[in-house]
PDB file of C-alpha atoms and ligand atoms in Angstrom:
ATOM      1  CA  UNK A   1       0.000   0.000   0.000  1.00  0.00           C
ATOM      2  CA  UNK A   2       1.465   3.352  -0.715  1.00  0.00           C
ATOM      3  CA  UNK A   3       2.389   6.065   2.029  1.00  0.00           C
ATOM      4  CA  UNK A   4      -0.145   9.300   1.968  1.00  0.00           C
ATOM      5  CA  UNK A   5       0.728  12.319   3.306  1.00  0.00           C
ATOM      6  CA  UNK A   6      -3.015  12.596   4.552  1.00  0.00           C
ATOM      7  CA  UNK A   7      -3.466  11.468   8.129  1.00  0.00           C
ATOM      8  CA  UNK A   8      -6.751  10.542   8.601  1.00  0.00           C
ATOM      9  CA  UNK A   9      -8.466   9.805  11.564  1.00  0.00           C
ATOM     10  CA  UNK A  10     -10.022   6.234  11.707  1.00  0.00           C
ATOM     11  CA  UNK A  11     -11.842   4.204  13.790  1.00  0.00           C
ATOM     12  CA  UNK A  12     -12.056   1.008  13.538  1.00  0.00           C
ATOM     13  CA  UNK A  13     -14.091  -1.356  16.256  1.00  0.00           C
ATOM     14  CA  UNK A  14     -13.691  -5.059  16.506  1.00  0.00           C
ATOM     15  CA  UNK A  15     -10.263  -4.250  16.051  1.00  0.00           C
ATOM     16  CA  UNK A  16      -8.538  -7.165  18.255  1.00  0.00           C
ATOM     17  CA  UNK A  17      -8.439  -9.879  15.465  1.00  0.00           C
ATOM     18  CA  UNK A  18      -9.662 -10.275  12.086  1.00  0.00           C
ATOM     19  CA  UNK A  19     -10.906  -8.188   9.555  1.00  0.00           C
ATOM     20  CA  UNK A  20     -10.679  -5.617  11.933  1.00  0.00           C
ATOM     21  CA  UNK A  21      -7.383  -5.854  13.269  1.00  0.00           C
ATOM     22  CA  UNK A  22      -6.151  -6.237   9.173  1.00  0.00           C
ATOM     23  CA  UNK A  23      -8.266  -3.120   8.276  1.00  0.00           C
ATOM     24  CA  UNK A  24      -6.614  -1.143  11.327  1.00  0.00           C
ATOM     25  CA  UNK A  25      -3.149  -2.328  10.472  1.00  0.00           C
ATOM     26  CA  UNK A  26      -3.809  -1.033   6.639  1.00  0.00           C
ATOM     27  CA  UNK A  27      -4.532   2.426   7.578  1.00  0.00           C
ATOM     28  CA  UNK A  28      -1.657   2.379  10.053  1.00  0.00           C
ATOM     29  CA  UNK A  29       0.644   1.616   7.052  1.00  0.00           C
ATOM     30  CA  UNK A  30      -0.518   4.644   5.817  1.00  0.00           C
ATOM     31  CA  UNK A  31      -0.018   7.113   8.636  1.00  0.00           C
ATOM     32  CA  UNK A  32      -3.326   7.554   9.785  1.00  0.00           C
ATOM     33  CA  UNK A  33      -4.354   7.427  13.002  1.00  0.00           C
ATOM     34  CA  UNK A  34      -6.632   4.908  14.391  1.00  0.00           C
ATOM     35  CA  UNK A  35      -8.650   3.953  17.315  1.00  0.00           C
ATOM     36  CA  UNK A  36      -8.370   0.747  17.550  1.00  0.00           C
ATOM     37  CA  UNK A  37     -11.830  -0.366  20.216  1.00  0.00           C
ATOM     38  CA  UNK A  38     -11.781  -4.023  21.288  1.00  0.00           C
ATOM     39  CA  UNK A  39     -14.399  -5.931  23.673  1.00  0.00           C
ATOM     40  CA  UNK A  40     -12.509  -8.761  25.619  1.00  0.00           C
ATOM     41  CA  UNK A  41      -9.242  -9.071  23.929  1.00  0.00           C
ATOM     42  CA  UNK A  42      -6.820  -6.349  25.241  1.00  0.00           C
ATOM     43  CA  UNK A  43      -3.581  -8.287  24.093  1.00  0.00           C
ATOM     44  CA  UNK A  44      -4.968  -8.972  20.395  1.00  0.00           C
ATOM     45  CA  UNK A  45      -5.879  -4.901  20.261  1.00  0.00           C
ATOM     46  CA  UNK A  46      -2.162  -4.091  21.397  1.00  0.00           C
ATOM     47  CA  UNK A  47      -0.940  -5.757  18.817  1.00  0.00           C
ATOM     48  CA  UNK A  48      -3.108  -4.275  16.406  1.00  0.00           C
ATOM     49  CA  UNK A  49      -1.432  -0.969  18.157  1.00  0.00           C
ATOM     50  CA  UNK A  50       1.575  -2.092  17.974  1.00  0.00           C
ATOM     51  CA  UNK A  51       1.644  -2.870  14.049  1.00  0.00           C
ATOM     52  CA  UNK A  52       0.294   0.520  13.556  1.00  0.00           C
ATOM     53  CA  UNK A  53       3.213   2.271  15.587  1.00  0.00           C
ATOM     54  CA  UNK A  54       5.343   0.106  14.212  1.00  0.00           C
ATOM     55  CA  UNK A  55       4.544   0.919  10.447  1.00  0.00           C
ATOM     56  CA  UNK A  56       4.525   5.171  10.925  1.00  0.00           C
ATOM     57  CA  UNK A  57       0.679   5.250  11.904  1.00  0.00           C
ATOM     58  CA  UNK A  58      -0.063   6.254  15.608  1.00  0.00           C
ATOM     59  CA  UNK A  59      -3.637   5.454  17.386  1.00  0.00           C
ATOM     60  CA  UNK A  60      -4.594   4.049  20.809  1.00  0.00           C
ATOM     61  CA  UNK A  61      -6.810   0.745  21.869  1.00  0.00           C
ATOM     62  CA  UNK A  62     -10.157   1.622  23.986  1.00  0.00           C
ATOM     63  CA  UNK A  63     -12.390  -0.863  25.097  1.00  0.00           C
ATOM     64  CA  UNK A  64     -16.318  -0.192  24.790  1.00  0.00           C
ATOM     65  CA  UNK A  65     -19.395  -3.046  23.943  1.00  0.00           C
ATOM     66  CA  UNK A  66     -20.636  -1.440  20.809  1.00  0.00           C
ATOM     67  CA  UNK A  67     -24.081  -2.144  21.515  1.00  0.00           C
ATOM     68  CA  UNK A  68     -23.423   0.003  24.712  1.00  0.00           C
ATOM     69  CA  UNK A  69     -24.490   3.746  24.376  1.00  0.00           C
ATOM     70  CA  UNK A  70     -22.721   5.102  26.818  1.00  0.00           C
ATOM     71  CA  UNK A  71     -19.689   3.094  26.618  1.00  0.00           C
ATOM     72  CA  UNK A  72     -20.034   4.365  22.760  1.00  0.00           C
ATOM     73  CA  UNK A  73     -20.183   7.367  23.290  1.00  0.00           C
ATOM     74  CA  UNK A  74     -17.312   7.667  25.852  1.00  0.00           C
ATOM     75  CA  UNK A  75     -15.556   6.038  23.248  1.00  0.00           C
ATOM     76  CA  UNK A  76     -15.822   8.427  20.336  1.00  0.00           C
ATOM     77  CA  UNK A  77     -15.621  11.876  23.325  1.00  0.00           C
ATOM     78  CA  UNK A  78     -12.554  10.096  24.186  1.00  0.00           C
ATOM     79  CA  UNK A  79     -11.470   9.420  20.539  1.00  0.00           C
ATOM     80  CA  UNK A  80     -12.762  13.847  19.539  1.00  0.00           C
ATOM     81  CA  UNK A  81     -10.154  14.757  22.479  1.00  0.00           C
ATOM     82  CA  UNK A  82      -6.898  13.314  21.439  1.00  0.00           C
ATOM     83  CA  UNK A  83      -7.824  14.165  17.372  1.00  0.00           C
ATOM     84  CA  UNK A  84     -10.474  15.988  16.815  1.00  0.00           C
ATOM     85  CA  UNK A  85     -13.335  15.096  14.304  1.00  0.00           C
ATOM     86  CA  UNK A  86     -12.723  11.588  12.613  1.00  0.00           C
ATOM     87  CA  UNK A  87     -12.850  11.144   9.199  1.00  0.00           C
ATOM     88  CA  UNK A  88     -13.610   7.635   9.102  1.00  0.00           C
ATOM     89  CA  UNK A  89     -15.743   4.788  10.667  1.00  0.00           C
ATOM     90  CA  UNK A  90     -15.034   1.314  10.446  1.00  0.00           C
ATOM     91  CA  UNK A  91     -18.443   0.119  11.368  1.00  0.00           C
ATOM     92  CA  UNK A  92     -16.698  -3.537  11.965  1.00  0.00           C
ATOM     93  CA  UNK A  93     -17.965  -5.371  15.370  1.00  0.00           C
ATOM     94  CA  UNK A  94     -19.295  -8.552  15.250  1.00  0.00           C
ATOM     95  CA  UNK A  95     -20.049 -11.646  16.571  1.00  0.00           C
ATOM     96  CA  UNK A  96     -21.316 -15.164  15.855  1.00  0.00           C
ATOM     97  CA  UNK A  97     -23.763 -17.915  17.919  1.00  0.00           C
ATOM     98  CA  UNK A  98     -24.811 -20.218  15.750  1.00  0.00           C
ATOM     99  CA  UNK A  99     -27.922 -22.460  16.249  1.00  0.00           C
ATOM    100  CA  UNK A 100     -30.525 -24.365  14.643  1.00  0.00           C
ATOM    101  CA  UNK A 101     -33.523 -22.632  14.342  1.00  0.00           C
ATOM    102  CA  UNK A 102     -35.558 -24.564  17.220  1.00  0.00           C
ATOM    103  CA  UNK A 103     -32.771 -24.419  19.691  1.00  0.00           C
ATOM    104  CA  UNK A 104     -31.965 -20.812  18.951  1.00  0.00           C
ATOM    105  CA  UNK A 105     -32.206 -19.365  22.730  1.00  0.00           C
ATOM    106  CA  UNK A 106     -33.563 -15.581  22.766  1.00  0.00           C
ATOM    107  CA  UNK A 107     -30.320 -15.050  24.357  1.00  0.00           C
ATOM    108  CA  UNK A 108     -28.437 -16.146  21.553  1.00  0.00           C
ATOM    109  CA  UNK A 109     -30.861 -13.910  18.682  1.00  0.00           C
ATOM    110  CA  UNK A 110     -30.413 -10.683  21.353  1.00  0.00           C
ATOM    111  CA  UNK A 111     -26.637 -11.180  21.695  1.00  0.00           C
ATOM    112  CA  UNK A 112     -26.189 -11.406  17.825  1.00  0.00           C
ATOM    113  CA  UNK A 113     -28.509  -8.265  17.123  1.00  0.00           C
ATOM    114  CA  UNK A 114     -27.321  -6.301  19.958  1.00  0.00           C
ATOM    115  CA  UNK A 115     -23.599  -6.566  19.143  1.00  0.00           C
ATOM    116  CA  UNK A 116     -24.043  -6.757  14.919  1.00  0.00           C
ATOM    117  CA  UNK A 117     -26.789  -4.952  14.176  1.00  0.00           C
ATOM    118  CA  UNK A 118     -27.412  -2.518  17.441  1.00  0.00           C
ATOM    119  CA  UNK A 119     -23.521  -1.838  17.615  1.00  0.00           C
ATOM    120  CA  UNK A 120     -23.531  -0.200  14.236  1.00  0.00           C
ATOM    121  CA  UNK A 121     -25.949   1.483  14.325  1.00  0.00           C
ATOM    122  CA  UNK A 122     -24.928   3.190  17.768  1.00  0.00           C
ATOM    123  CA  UNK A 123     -21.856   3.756  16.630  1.00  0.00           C
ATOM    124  CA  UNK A 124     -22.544   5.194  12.769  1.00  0.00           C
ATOM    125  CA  UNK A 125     -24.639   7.233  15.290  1.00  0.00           C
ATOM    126  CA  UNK A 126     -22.075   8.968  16.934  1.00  0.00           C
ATOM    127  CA  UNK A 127     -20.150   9.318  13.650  1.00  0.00           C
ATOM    128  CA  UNK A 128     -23.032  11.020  12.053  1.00  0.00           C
ATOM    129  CA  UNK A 129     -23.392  13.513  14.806  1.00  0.00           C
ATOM    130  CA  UNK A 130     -19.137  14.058  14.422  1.00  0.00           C
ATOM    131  CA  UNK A 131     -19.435  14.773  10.774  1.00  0.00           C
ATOM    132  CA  UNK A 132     -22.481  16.772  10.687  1.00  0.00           C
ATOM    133  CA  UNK A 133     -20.799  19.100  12.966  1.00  0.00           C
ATOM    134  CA  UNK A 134     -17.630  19.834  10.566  1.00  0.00           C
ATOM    135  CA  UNK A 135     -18.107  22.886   8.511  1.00  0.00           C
ATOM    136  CA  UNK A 136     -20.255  22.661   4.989  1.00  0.00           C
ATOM    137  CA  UNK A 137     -17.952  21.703   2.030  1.00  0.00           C
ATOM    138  CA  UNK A 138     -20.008  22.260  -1.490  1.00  0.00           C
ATOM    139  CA  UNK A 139     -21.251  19.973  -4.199  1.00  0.00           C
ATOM    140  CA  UNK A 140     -17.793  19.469  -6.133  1.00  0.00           C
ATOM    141  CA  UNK A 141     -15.816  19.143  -3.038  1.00  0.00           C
ATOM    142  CA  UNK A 142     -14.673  16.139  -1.125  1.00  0.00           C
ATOM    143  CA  UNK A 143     -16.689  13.893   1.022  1.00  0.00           C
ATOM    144  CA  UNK A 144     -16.139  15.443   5.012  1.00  0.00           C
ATOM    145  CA  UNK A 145     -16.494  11.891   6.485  1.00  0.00           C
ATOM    146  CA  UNK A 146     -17.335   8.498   5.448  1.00  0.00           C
ATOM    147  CA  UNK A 147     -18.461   5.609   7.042  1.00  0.00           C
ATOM    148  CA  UNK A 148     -17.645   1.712   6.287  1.00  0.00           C
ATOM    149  CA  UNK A 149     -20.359  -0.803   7.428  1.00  0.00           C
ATOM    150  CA  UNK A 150     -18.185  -4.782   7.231  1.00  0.00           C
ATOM    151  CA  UNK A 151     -21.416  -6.733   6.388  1.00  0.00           C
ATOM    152  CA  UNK A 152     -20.979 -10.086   5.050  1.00  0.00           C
ATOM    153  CA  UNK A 153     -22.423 -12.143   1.462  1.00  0.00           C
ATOM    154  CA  UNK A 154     -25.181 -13.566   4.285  1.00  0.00           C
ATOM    155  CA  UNK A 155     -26.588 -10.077   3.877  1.00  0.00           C
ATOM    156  CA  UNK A 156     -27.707 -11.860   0.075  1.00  0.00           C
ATOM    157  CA  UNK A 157     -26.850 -15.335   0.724  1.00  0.00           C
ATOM    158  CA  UNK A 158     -29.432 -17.218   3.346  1.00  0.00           C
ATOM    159  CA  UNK A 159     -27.614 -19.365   6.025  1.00  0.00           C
ATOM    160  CA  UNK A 160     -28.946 -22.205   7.877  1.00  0.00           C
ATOM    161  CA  UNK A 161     -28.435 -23.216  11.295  1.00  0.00           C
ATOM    162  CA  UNK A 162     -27.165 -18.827  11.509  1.00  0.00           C
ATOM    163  CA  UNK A 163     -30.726 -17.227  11.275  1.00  0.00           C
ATOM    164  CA  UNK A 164     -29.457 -14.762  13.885  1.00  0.00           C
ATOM    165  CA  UNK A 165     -26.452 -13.750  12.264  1.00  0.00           C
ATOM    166  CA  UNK A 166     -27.571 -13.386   8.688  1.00  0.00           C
ATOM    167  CA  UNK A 167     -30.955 -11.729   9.706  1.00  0.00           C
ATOM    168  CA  UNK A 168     -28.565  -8.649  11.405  1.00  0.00           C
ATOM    169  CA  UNK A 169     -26.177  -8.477   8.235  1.00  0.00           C
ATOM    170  CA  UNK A 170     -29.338  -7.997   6.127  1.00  0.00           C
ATOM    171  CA  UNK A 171     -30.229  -5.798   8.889  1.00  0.00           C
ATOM    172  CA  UNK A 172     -26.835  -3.610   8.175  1.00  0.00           C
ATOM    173  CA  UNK A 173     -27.635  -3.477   4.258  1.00  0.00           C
ATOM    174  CA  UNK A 174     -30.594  -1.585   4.577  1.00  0.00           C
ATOM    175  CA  UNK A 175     -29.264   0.230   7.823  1.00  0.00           C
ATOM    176  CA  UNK A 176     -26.266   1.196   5.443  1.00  0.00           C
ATOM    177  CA  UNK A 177     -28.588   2.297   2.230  1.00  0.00           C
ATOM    178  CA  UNK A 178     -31.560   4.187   4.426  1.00  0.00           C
ATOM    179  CA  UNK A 179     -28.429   6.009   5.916  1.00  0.00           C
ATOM    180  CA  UNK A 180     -26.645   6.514   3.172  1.00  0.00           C
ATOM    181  CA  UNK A 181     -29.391   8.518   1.182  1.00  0.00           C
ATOM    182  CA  UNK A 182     -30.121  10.586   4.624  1.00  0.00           C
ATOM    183  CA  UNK A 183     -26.741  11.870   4.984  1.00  0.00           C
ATOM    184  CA  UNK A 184     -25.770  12.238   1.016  1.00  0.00           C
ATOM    185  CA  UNK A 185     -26.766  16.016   0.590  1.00  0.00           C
ATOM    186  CA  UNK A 186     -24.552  16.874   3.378  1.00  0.00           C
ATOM    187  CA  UNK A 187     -21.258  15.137   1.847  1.00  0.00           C
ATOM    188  CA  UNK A 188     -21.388  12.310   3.931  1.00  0.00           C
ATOM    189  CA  UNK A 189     -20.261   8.760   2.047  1.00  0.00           C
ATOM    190  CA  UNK A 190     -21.610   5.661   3.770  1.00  0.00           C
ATOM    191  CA  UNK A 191     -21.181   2.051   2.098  1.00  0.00           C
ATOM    192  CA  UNK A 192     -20.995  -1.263   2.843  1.00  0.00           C
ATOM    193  CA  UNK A 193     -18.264  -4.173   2.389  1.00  0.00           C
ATOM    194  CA  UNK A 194     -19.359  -7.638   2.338  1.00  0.00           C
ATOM    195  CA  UNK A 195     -16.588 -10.349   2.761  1.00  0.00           C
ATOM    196  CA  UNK A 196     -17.222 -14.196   1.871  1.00  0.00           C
ATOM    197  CA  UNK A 197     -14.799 -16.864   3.868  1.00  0.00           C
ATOM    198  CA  UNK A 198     -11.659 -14.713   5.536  1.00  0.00           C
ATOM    199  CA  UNK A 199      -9.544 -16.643   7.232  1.00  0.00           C
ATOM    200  CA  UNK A 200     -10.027 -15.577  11.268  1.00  0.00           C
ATOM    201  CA  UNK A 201     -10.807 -16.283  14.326  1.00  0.00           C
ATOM    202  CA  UNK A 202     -14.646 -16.681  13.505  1.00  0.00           C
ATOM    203  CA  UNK A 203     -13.899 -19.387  11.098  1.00  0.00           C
ATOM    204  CA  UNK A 204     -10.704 -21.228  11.929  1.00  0.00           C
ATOM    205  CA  UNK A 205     -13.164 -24.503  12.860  1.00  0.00           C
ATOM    206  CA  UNK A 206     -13.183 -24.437   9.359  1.00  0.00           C
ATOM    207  CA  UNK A 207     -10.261 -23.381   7.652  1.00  0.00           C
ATOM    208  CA  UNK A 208      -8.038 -25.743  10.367  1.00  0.00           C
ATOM    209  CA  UNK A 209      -9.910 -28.749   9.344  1.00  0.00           C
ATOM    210  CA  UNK A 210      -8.938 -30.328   5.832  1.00  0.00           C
ATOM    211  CA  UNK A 211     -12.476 -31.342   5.224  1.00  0.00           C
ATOM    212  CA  UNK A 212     -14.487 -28.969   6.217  1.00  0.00           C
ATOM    213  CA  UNK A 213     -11.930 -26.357   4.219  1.00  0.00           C
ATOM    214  CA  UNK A 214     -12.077 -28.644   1.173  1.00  0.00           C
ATOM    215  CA  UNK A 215     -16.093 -28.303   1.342  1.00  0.00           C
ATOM    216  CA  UNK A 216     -15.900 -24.123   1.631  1.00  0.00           C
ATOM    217  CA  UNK A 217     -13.738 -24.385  -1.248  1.00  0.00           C
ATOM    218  CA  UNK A 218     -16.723 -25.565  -3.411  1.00  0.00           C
ATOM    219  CA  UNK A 219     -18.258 -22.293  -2.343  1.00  0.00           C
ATOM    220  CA  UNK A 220     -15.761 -20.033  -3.438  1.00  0.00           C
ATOM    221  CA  UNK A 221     -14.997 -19.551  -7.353  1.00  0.00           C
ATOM    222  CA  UNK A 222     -12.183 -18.255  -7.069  1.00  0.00           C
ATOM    223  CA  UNK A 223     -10.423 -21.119  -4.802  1.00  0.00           C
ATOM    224  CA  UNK A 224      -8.820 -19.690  -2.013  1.00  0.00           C
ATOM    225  CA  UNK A 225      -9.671 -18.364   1.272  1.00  0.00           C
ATOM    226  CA  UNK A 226      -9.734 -14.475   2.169  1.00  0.00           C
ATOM    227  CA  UNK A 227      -7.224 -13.084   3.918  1.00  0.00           C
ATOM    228  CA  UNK A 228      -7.783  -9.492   6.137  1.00  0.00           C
ATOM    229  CA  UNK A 229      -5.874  -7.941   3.928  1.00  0.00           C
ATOM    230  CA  UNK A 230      -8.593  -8.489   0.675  1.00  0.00           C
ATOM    231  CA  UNK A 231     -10.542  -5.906   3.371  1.00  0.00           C
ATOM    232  CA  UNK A 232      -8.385  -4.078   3.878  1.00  0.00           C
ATOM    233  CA  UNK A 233      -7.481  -2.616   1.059  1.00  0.00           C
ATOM    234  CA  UNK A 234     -11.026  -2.146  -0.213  1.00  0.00           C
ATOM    235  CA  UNK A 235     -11.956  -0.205   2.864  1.00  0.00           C
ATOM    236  CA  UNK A 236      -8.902   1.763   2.395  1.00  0.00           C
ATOM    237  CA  UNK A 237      -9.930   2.712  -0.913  1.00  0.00           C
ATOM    238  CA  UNK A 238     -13.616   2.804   0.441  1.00  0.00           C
ATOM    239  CA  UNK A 239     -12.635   5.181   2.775  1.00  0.00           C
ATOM    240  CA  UNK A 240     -10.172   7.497  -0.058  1.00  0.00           C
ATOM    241  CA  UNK A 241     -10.825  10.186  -2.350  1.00  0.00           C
ATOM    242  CA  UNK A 242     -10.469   8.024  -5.236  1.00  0.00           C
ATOM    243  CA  UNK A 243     -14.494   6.771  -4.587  1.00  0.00           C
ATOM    244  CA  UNK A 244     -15.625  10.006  -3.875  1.00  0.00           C
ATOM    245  CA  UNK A 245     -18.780   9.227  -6.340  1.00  0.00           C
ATOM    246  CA  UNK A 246     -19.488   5.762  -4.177  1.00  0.00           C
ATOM    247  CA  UNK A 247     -21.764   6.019  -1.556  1.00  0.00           C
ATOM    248  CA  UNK A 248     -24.909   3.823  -0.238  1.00  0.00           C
ATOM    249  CA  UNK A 249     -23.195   0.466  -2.247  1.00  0.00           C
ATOM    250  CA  UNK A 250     -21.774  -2.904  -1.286  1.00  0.00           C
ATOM    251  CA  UNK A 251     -18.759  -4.542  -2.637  1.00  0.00           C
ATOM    252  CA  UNK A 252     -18.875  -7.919  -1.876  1.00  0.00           C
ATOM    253  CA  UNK A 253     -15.004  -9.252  -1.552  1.00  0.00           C
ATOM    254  CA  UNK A 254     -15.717 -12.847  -1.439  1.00  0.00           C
ATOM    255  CA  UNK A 255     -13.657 -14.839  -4.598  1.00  0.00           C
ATOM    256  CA  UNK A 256     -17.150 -14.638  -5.820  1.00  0.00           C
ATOM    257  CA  UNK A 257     -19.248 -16.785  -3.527  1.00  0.00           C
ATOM    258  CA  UNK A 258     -22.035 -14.720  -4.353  1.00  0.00           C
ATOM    259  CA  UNK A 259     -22.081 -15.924  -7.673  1.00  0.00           C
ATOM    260  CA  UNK A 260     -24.152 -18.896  -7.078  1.00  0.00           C
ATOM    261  CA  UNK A 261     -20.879 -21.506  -7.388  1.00  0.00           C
ATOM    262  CA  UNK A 262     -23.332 -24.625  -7.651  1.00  0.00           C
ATOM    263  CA  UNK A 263     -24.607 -23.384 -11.442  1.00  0.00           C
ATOM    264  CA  UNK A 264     -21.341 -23.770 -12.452  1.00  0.00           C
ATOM    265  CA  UNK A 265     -21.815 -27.106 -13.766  1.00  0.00           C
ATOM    266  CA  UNK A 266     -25.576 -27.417 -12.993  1.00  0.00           C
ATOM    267  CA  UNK A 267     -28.825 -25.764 -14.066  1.00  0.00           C
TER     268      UNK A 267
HETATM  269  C1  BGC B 301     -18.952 -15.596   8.494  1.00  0.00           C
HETATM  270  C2  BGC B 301     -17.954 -16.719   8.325  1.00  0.00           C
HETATM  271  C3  BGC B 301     -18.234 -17.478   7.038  1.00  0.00           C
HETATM  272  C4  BGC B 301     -18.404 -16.551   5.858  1.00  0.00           C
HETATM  273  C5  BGC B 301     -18.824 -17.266   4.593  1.00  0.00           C
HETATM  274  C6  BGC B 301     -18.950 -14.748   7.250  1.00  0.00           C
HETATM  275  O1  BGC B 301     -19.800 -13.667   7.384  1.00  0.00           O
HETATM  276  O2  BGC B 301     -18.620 -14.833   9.636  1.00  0.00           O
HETATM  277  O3  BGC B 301     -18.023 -17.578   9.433  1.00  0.00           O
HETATM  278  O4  BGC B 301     -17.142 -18.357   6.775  1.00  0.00           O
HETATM  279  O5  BGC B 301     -19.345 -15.560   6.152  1.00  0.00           O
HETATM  280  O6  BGC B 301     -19.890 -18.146   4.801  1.00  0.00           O
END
């Protein structure tokens, strides 16, 4: 990724491990500074810290449960006092409990909404508020902030035995486009990414076993598992200049999973 003289201010939740943590080490490669909020996982956010120091960015962890309000919005006072205004929101967050549909506990829907679907919509919130407050820019100008929702293809692609989890990432797409056409007048950029199979913590039951990783690979076109990395650098350019005409959209950065893989010999 190239150096850019711009620092921008970014912040990126779930940042501990995964997507998260490769999307926060991305912009720290660039200079920017970042946030870096984690839940549980204070070591995995240090070394998302530390990988951002380490390559010329600068930032500091903060821990807050996104589907908190007030924790969120300690977060982002906390986050307006060392920088200023951020630029950018990685609206990232989220968590898995998978069940079949009968044995899906209340407990287990609420925790998924609250912390995928709840959480980013607090914290776009909060963002919203931040970049309304910057001064006007006019029509041909720049974008004055942007926000990046990390959805997944089970905001298109139906998932059995995850009714929780795909019912809040088709939550976010509509969260995402409603919001997006709101804020457009006012130079505000919001979008979605939607990554197939990365390779993290969520997954590794199946990407460490041969089997079950031989099985996703019929899912995925393009025959290889994502890496953070494939995120990152669409949210970087997401979050750049160069897509200043790309608001309320989703690119879906999944090897083409969402291309319905079993009509490639069938139908
Ligand atoms: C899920 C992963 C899954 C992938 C593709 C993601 O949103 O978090 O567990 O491997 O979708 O099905």
């Amino acid at each position: 990724m190239e150096k850019t003289s711009e620092k921008k201010t970014v912040l990126v939740t779930g940042a501990s491990s995964g997507i998260g943590q490769g999307i926060a080490i991305g912009f720290g490669q660039l200079g920017a500074r970042v946030i870096v909020n984690y839940h549980s996982d204070k070591e995995g956010a240090q070394y998302t810290l530390n990988k951002i120091t380490a390559s010329g960015g600068e930032g500091f962890i903060h821990q807050a449960d996104v589907s908190s309000e007030d924790e969120v919005q300690a977060m982002y006072a906390k986050a307006v006092d060392a920088y200023g205004p951020l630029d950018v929101l990685i609206n990232n967050a989220g968590i898995q409990k998978d069940s079949s549909f009968s044995n899906m506990s209340l407990d287990e829907w609420n925790a998924v909404i609250k912390t995928n679907l709840t959480g980013q919509f607090l914290c776009a919130r909060e963002a919203i508020r931040l970049f309304e407050q910057k001064p006007d820019v006019g029509d041909n100008d720049k974008s004055k902030g942007n926000i990046i929702f990390i959805s997944s293809v089970h905001d298109v692609i139906p998932w059995a035995g995850h009714v929780n989890y795909a019912s809040s990432k088709g939550g976010i797409s509509m969260l995402m486009k409603s919001l997006a056409l709101e804020v457009a007048q006012k130079k505000i950029r919001v979008n979605c990414i939607s990554p197939g199979a990365i390779a993290t913590d969520i997954n590794d039951d199946v990407w460490k076993d041969k089997e079950k990783m031989a099985e996703l690979l019929k899912l995925i076109p393009y025959k290889r598992i994502g890496q953070p990395e494939d995120i990152a650098k669409a949210a970087i350019w997401l979050a750049s200049d160069e897509s200043d005409y790309v608001t309320g959209t989703t690119i879906y950065v999944d090897g083409g999973m969402t291309l319905y893989p079993g009509f490639l010999e069938n139908g």
